[in-house]
Coordinates of C-alpha atoms in Angstrom, one line a residue:
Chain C
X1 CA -7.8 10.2 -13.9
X2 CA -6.6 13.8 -14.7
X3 CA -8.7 16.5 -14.1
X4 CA -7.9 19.7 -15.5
X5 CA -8.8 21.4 -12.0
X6 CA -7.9 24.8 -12.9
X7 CA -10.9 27.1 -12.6
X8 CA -12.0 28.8 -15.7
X9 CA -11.8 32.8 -16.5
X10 CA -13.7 34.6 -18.3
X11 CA -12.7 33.9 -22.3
X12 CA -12.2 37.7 -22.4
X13 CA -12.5 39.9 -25.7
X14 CA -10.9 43.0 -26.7
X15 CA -14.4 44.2 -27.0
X16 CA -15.5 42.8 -23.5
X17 CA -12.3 44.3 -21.8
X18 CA -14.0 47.2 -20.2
X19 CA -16.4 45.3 -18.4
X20 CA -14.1 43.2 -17.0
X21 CA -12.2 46.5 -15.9
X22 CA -15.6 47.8 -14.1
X23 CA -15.4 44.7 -12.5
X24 CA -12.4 45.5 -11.0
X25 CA -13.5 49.0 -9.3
X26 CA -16.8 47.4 -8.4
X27 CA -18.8 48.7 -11.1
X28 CA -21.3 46.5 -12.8
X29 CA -21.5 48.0 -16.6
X30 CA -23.6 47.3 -19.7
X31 CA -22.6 48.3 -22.7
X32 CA -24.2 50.7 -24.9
X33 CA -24.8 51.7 -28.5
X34 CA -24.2 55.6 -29.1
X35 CA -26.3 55.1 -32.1
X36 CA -29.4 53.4 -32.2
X37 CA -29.3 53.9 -27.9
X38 CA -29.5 49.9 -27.2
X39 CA -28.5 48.1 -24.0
X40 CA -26.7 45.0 -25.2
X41 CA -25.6 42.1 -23.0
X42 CA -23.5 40.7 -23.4
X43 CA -20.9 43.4 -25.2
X44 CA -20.0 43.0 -28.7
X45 CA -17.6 44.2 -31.1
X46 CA -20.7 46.1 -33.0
X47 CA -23.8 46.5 -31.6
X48 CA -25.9 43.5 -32.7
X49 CA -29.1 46.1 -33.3
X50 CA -27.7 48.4 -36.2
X51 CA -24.1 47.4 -36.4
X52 CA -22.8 50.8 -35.1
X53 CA -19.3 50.9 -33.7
X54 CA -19.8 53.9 -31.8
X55 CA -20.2 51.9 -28.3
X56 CA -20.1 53.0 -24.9
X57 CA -20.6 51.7 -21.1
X58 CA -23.5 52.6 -18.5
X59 CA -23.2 51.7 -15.0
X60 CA -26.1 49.4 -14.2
X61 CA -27.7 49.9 -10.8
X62 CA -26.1 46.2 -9.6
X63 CA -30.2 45.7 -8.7
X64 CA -31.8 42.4 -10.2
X65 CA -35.0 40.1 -9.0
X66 CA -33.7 36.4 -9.5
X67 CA -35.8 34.4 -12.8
X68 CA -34.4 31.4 -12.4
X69 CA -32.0 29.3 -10.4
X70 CA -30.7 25.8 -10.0
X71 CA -29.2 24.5 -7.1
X72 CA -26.2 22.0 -7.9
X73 CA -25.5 19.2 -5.1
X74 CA -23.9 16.9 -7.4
X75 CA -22.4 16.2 -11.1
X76 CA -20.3 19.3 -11.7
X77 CA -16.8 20.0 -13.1
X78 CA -14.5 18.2 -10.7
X79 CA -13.3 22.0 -10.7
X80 CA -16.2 23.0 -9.1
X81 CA -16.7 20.1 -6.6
X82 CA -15.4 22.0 -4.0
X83 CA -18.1 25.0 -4.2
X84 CA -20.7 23.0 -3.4
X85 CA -23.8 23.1 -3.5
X86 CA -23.7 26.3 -5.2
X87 CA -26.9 28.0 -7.0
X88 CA -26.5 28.9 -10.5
X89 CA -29.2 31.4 -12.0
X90 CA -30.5 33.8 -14.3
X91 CA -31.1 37.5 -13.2
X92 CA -32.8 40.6 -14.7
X93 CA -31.2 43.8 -14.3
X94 CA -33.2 47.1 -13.3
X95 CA -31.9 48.1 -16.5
X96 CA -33.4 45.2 -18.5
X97 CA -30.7 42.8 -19.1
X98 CA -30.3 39.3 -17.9
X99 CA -27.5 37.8 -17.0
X100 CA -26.1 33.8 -15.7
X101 CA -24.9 34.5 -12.3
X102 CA -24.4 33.1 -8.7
X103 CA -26.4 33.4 -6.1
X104 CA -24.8 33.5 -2.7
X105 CA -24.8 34.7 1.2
X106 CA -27.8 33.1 1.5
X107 CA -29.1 29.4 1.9
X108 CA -30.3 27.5 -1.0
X109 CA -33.6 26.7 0.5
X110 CA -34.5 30.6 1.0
X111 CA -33.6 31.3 -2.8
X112 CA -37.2 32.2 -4.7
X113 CA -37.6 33.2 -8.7
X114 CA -38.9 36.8 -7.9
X115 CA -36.5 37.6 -5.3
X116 CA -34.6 40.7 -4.8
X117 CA -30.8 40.5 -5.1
X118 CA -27.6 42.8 -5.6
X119 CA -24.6 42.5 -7.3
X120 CA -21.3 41.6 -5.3
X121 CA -17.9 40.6 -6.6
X122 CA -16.2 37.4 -6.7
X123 CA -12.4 37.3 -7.4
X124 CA -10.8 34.8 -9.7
X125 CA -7.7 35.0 -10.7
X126 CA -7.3 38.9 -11.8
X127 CA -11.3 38.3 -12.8
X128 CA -14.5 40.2 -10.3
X129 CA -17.2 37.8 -11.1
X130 CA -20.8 39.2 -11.0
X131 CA -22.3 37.7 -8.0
X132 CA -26.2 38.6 -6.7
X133 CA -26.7 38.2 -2.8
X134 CA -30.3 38.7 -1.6
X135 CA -31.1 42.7 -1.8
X136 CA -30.3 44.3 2.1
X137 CA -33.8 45.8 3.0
Chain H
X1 CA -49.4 20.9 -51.5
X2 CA -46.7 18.7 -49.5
X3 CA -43.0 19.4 -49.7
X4 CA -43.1 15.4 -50.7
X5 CA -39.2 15.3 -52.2
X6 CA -37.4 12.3 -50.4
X7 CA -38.3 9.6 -48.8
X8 CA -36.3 7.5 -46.5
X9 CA -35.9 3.8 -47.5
X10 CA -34.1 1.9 -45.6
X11 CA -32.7 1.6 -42.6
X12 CA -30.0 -0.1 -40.2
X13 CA -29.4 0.5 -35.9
X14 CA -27.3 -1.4 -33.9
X15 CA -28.3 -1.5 -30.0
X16 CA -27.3 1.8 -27.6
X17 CA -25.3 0.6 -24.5
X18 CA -21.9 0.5 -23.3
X19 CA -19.6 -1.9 -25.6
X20 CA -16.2 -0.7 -25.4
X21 CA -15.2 -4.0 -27.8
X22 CA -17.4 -2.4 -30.5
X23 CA -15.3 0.0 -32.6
X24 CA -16.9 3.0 -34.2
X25 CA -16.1 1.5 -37.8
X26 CA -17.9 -1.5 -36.8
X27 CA -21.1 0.1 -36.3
X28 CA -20.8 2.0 -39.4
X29 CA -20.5 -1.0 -41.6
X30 CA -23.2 -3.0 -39.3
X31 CA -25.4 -0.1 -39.5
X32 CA -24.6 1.3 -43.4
X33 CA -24.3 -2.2 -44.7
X34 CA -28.7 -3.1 -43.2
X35 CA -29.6 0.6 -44.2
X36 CA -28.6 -0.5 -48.4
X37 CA -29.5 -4.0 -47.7
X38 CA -32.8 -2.7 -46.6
X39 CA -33.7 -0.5 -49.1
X40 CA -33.6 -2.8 -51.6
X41 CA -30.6 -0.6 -53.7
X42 CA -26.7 -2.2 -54.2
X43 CA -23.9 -0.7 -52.9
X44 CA -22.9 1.1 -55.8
X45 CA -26.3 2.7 -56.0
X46 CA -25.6 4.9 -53.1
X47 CA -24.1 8.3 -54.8
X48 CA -23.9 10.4 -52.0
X49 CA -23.0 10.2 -48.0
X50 CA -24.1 12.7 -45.9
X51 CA -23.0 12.0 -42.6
X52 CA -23.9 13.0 -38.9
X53 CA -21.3 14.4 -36.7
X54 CA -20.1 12.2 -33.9
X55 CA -19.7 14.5 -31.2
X56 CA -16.2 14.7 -28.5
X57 CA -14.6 12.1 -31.0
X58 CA -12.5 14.7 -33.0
X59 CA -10.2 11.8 -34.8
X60 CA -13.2 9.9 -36.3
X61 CA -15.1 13.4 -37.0
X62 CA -12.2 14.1 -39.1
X63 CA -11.7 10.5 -40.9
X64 CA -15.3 11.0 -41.9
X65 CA -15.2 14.9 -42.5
X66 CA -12.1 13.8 -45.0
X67 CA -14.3 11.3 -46.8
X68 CA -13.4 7.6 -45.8
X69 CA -16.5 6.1 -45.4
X70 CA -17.4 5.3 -49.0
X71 CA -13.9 4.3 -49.5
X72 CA -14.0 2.3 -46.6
X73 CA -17.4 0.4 -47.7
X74 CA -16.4 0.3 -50.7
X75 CA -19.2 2.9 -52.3
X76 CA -18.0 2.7 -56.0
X77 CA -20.9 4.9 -57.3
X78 CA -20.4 7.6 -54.5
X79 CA -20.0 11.2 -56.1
X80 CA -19.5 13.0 -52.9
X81 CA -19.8 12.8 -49.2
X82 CA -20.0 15.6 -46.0
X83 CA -20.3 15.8 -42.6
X84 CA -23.5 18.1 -41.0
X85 CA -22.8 19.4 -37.3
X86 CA -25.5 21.2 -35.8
X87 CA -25.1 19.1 -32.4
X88 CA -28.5 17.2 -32.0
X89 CA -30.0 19.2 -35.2
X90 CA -27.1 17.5 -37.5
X91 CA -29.3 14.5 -38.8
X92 CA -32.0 17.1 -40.1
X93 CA -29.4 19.0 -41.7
X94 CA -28.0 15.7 -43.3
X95 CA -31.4 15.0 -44.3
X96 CA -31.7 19.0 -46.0
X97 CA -28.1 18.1 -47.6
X98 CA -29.8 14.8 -49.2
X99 CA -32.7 16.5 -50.1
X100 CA -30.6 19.3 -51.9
X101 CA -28.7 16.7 -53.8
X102 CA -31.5 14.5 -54.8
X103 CA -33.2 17.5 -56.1
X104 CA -30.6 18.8 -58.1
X105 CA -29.2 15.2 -59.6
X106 CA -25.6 15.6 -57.7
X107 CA -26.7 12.1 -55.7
X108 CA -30.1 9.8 -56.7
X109 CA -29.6 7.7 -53.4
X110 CA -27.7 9.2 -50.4
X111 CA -26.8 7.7 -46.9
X112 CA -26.5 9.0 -43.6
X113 CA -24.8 7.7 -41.3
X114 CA -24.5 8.3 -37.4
X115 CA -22.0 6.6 -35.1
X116 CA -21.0 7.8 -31.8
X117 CA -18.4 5.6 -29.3
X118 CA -18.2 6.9 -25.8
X119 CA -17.1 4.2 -23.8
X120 CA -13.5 4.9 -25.1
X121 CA -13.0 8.2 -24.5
X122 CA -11.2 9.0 -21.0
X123 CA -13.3 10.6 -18.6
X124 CA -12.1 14.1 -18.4
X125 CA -11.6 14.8 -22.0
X126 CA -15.7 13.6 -22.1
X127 CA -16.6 15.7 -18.8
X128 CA -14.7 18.9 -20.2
X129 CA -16.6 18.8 -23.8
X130 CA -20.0 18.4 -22.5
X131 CA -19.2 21.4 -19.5
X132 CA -18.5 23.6 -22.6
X133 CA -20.1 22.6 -25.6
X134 CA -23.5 25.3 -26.3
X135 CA -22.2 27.4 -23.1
X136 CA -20.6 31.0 -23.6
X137 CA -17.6 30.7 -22.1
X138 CA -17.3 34.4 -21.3
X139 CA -20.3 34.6 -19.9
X140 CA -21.6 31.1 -18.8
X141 CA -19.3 28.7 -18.3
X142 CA -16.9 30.3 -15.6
X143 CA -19.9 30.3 -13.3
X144 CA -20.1 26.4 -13.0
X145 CA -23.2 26.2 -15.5
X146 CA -23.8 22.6 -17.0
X147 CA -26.0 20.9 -19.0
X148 CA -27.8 19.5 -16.2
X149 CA -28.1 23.2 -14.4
X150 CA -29.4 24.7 -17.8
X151 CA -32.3 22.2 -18.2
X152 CA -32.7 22.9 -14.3
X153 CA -32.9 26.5 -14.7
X154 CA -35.4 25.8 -17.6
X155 CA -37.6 23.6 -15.8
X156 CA -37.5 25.5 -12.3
X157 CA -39.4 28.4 -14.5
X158 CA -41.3 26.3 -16.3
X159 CA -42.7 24.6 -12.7
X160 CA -43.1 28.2 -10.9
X161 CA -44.8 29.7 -13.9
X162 CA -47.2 26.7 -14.2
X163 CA -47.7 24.7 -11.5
X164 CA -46.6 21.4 -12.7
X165 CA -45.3 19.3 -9.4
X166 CA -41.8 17.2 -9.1
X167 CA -44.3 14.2 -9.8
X168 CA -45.8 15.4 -12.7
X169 CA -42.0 16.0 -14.2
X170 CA -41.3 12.8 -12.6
X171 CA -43.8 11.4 -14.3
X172 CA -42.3 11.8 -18.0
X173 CA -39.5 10.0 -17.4
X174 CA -42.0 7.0 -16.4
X175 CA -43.7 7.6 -19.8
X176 CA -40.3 7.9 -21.7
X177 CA -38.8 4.9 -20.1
X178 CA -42.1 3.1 -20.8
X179 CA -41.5 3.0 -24.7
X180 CA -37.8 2.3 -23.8
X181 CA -38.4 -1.0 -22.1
X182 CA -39.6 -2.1 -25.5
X183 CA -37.0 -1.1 -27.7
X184 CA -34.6 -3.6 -28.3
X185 CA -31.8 -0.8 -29.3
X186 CA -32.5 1.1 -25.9
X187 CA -30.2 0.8 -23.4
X188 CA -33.1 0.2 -21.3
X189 CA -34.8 -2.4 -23.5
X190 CA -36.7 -4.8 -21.1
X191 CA -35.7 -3.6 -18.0
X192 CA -37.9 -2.0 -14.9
X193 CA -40.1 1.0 -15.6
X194 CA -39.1 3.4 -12.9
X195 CA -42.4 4.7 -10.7
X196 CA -42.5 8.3 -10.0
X197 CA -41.4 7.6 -6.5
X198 CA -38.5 5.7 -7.9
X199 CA -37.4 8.8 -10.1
X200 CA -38.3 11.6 -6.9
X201 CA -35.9 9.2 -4.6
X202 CA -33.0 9.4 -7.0
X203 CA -30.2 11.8 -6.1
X204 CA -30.6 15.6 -6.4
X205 CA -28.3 16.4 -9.3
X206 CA -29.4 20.3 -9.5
X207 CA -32.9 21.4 -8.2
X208 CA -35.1 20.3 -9.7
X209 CA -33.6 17.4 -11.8
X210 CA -33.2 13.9 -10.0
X211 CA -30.1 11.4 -11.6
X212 CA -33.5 9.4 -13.3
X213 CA -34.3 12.1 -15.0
X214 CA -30.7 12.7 -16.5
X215 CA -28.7 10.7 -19.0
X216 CA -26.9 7.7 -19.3
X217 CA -24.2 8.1 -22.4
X218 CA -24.5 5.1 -24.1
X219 CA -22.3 4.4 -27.7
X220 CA -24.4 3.3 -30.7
X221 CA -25.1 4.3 -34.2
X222 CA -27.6 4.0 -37.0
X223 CA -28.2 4.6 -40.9
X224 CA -30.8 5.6 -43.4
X225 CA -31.0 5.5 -47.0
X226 CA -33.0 8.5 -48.8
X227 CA -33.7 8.7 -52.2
X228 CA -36.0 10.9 -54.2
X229 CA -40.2 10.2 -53.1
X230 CA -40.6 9.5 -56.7
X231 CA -38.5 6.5 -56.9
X232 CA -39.8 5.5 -53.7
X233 CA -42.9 5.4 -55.3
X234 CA -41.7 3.3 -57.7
X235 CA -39.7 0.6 -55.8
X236 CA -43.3 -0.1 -54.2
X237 CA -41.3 -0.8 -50.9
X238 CA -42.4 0.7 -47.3
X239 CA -41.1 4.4 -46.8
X240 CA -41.2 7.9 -44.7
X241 CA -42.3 10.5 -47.1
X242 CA -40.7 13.8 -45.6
X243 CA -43.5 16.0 -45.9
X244 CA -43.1 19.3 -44.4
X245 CA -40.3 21.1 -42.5
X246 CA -39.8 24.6 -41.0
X247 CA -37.4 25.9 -38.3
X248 CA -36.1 28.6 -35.8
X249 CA -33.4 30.1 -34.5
X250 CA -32.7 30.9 -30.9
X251 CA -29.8 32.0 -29.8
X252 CA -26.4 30.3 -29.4
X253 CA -26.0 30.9 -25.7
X254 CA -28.5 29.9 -23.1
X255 CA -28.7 33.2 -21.0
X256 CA -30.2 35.2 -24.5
X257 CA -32.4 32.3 -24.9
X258 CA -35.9 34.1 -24.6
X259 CA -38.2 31.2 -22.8
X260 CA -41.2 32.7 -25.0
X261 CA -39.7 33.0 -27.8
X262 CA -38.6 29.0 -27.6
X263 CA -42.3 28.2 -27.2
X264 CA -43.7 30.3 -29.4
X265 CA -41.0 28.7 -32.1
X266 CA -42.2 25.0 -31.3
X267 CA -45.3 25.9 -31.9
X268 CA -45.4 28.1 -35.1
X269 CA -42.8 25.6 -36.7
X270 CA -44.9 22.7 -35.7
X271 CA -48.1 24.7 -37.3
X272 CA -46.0 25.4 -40.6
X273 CA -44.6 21.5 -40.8
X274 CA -48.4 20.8 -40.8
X275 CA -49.7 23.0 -43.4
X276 CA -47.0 22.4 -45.5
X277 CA -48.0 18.8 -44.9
X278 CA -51.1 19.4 -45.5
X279 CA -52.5 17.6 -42.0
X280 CA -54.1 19.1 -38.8
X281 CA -52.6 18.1 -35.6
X282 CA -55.3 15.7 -35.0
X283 CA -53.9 13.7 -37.8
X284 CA -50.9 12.9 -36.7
X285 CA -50.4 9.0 -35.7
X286 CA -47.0 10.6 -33.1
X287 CA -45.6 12.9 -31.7
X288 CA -41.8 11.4 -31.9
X289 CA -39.9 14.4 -29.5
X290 CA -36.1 14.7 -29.4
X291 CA -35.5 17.0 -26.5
X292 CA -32.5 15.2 -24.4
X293 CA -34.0 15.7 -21.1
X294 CA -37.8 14.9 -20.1
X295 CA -38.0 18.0 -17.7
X296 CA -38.7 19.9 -21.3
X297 CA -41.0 17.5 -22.6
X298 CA -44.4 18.9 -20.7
X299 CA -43.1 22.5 -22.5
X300 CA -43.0 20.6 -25.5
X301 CA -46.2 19.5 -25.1
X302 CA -48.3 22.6 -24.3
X303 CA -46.4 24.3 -27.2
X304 CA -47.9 21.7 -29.5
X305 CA -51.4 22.1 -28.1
X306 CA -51.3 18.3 -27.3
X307 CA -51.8 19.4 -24.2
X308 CA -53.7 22.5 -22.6
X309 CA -51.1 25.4 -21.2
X310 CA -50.4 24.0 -17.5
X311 CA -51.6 20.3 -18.1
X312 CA -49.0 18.3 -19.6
X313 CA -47.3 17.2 -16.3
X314 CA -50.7 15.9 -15.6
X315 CA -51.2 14.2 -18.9
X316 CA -47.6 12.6 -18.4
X317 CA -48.7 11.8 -14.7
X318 CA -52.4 10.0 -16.2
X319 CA -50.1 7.9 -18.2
X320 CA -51.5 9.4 -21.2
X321 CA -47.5 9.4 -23.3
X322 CA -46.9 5.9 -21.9
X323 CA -46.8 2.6 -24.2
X324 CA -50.3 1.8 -24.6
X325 CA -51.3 5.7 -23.7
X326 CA -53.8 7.6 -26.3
X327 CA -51.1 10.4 -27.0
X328 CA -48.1 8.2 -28.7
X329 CA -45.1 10.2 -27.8
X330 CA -41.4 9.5 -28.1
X331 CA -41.5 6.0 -29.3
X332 CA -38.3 5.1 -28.2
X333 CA -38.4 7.3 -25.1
X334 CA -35.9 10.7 -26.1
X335 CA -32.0 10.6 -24.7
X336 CA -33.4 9.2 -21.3
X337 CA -35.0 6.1 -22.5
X338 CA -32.6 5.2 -25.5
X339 CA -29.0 6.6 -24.0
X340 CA -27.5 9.6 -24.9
X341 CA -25.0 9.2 -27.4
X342 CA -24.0 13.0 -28.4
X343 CA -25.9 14.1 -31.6
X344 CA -27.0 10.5 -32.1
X345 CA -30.4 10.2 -30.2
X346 CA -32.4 13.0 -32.7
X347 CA -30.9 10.4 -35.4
X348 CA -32.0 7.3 -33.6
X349 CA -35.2 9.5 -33.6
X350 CA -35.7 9.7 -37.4
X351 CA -35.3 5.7 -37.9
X352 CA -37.9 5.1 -35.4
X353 CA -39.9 7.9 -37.7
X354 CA -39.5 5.6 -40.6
X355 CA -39.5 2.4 -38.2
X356 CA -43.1 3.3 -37.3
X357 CA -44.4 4.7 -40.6
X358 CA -42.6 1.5 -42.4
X359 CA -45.1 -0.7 -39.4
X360 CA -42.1 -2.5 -38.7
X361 CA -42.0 -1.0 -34.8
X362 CA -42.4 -4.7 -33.1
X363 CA -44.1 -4.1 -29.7
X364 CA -43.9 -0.5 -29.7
X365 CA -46.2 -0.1 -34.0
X366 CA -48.6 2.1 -33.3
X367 CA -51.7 1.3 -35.3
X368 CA -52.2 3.0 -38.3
X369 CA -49.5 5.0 -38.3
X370 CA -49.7 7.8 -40.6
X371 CA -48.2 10.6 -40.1
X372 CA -45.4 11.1 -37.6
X373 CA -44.1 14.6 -36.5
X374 CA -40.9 14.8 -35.3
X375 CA -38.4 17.5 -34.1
X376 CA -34.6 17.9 -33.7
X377 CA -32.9 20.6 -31.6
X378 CA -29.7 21.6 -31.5
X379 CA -26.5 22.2 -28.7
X380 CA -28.1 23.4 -25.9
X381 CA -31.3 24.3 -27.9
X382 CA -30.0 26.8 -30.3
X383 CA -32.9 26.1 -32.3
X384 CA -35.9 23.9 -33.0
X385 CA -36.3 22.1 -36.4
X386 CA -40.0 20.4 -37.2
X387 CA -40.6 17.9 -39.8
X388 CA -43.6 15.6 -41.0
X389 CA -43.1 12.4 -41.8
X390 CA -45.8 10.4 -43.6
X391 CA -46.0 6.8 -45.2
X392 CA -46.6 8.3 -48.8
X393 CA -47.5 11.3 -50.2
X394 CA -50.9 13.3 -50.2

């Protein structure tokens, strides 16, 4: 059988570009409405609040506490075979937002909802995936 | 006062499994051909077809988006015909498109039709549309989330928040599977009932969800026939009276999915299908759940206050949803007892609605059925759509 193995980017939008940029310099950002002062995740084209186009970028503290994970050991993407297991999960941001991320440096069995993590990038292609790792101390 | 506008009057299923040999135009005329002969109506009768989308089968979505079914079954009386896609939600929205047509005399007796064939499509093309279909794939899908890993993080939550154990969760596939093993269209029909020890020693897919308590895909397809409750009335045959309906939206993507907000929408819906109905909880005969995956079933459950908050895992474990249980609950046990075949199971969902309320369930009648709620949810759970069901109108 053929696989398409390639592993997926991010389906980028014009709108979305300067996140992907903040990526790059190690910046975790969250957009922001100049208007009605909203935090939205994740960016649109208009602020989904009042529909203002006046939108701008915050850097986010890159500190999160971990609401929910799942560990994968099986059934995945043949694309993503070779990551694991690897621990998929939902963070909240100081900052309010929550975001799908990965959990890593750490082994599955010490991951906890509640715990304290930090952001850390994870290249693809010309991509800086948001990562969390637990929080240093 | 009840909605009471349609009524579902006949109906036609051919058995979920895998039957590669079984095209998906055979199932449509076995399934269409029962539905009319079972409501009593001719061919020719049937003025509109409203019909489900099959899902990751894009040749036969478009044969049947671009209306040749009727000419296919020969449908001389149709006036028009449509496809609904709303992923597992489609059949209610065929059901609204009936209702809509009926009401305003475009169609006096419409089908819908649901056939989904999985056992022919290669592997990968299958794998790749259920990795991305209801993900973001911006912000989602790049990170190696799944179906499977969605419901995981959903149920991982759900167990830290309320103490419900692997068992308990084990437990509802038990109580699913139960009602399975007596439904001859399951793919599961008359085989073992797995314990929870069974389903615990199952492969770890994703933490917490064991291989039992995923899905099989299974190919299989089903019709209904829905004309107006007042001619139901009058062909004096056995029918589902649709009663009451409300809905909510969630969000597209599972990450802005707000885990309160989705419970607080099962249960105001569930409270608005009822009044609209004109029943308390206590009066419904079952509680017929389309969910996909059993790990959401004790959320389900608390959210319908058919179980305290916390309990439900301990209701599932007492047996309490099983066959023969005092809390009839997915009569022919959700995606995990039947098979999953795409947006087919919340259709399979709404025969066995009308199955039960017709009393023509076999092994699995329950007695006295009344009034049945049922609920259909779409993609990954975009949204939650709660009807009533009874067997004529207050």
């Amino acid at each position: 059988m053929n696989f398409d193995m390639t592993k997926p980017i991010p389906d980028m939008q014009p709108w979305s570009a300067g996140f992907w940029e903040g990526t790059r310099e190690g910046k975790l950002l969250i957009q922001t409405c100049g208007d009605c002062g909203s935090k939205i995740f994740y960016p649109r084209k208009y602020c989904p609040e009042c529909w203002s186009g006046n939108l701008g970028w915050m850097q986010a503290s890159g500190n999160a506490k971990i609401f929910s994970f799942s560990t994968a050991y099986s059934m995945v993407e043949p694309k993503f075979m070779d990551e694991l297991p690897y621990t998929v999960a939902y963070v909240d941001l100081d900052e309010g937002i929550r975001m799908m991320t990965r959990i890593v440096e750490c082994d599955p069995a010490d991951i906890k909802i509640g715990m304290e993590v930090e952001v850390t990038f994870f290249q693809r292609g010309d991509f800086y995936l948001p990562y969390f790792r637990p929080a240093k101390k | 006062m009840s909605k009471g506008n349609i009524a579902i009057i006949g109906i036609g299923e051919v058995p979920t499994g895998t039957y590669p040999e079984r095209k998906p135009w055979d199932i449509i005329y076995e399934t269409c051909m029962e539905a009319v002969r079972d409501s009593g109506l001719h061919k020719n009768d049937i003025e509109g077809v409203v019909a489900v989308a099959p899902q990751a089968q894009p040749r036969l979505s478009a044969e049947i988006s671009f209306g040749k079914l009727p000419e296919e079954l020969g449908l001389k009386g149709c006036k028009d015909t449509v496809i609904c896609n709303a992923g597992g939600a489609s059949t209610s929205n065929c059901l609204r498109m009936a209702e809509h047509w009926i009401e305003n005399g475009i169609a006096r007796a419409v089908l819908i039709p649901h056939v989904t064939v999985h056992s022919t499509i290669p592997i990968p093309e299958l794998v790749n549309f259920f990795a991305q279909a209801g993900v973001d794939l911006q912000w989602e899908y790049p990170f190696g989330s799944t179906y499977n890993i969605i419901m995981g993080l959903i149920a991982n939550r759900y167990m830290h928040e309320t103490g419900c154990t692997a068992e308990e969760m084990a437990s509802v596939v038990t109580a699913l599977r139960s009602w399975a093993s007596r439904d001859p269209n399951s793919i599961f029909y008359k085989k073992d009932v797995p314990s929870v020890e069974k389903v615990l020693s199952s492969e770890l897919l994703n933490s917490p969800l064991h291989k039992r308590e995923s899905n099989v895909l299974g190919d299989g397809g089903c019709a209904m026939v829905v004309v107006s409750a007042e001619d139901a009335k009058k062909m004096k045959r056995p029918a589902a009276y649709k009663l009451g309906e409300s809905v909510r939206y969630f969000s597209g993507s599972p990450v802005l999915r707000d885990f309160r907000k989705v419970g607080e929408g099962f249960k105001s819906t569930a409270k608005e299908a009822m009044a609209q109905a004109g029943i308390r909880k206590e009066d419904v005969s079952i509680w017929n759940i389309y969910l996909a995956y059993p790990l959401a079933h004790p959320i389900m459950a608390e959210a319908l206050e058919v179980a305290p908050p916390g309990q439900a895992g301990k209701y599932f474990l007492q047996g309490r949803m099983s066959f023969g249980g005092d809390i009839p609950w997915s009569t022919i046990g959700d995606a995990v007892g039947r098979g999953h075949t795409g947006s087919g199971v919340s259709a399979a969902t709404y025969v066995e609605t009308a199955r039960q309320l017709m009393g023509r369930a076999g092994e699995r009648q329950v007695k006295n059925c009344r009034y049945v709620y049922q609920n259909t949810s779409g993609g990954s759970g975009f949204n939650v759509i709660a009807t009533i069901w009874g067997r004529e109108v207050k």
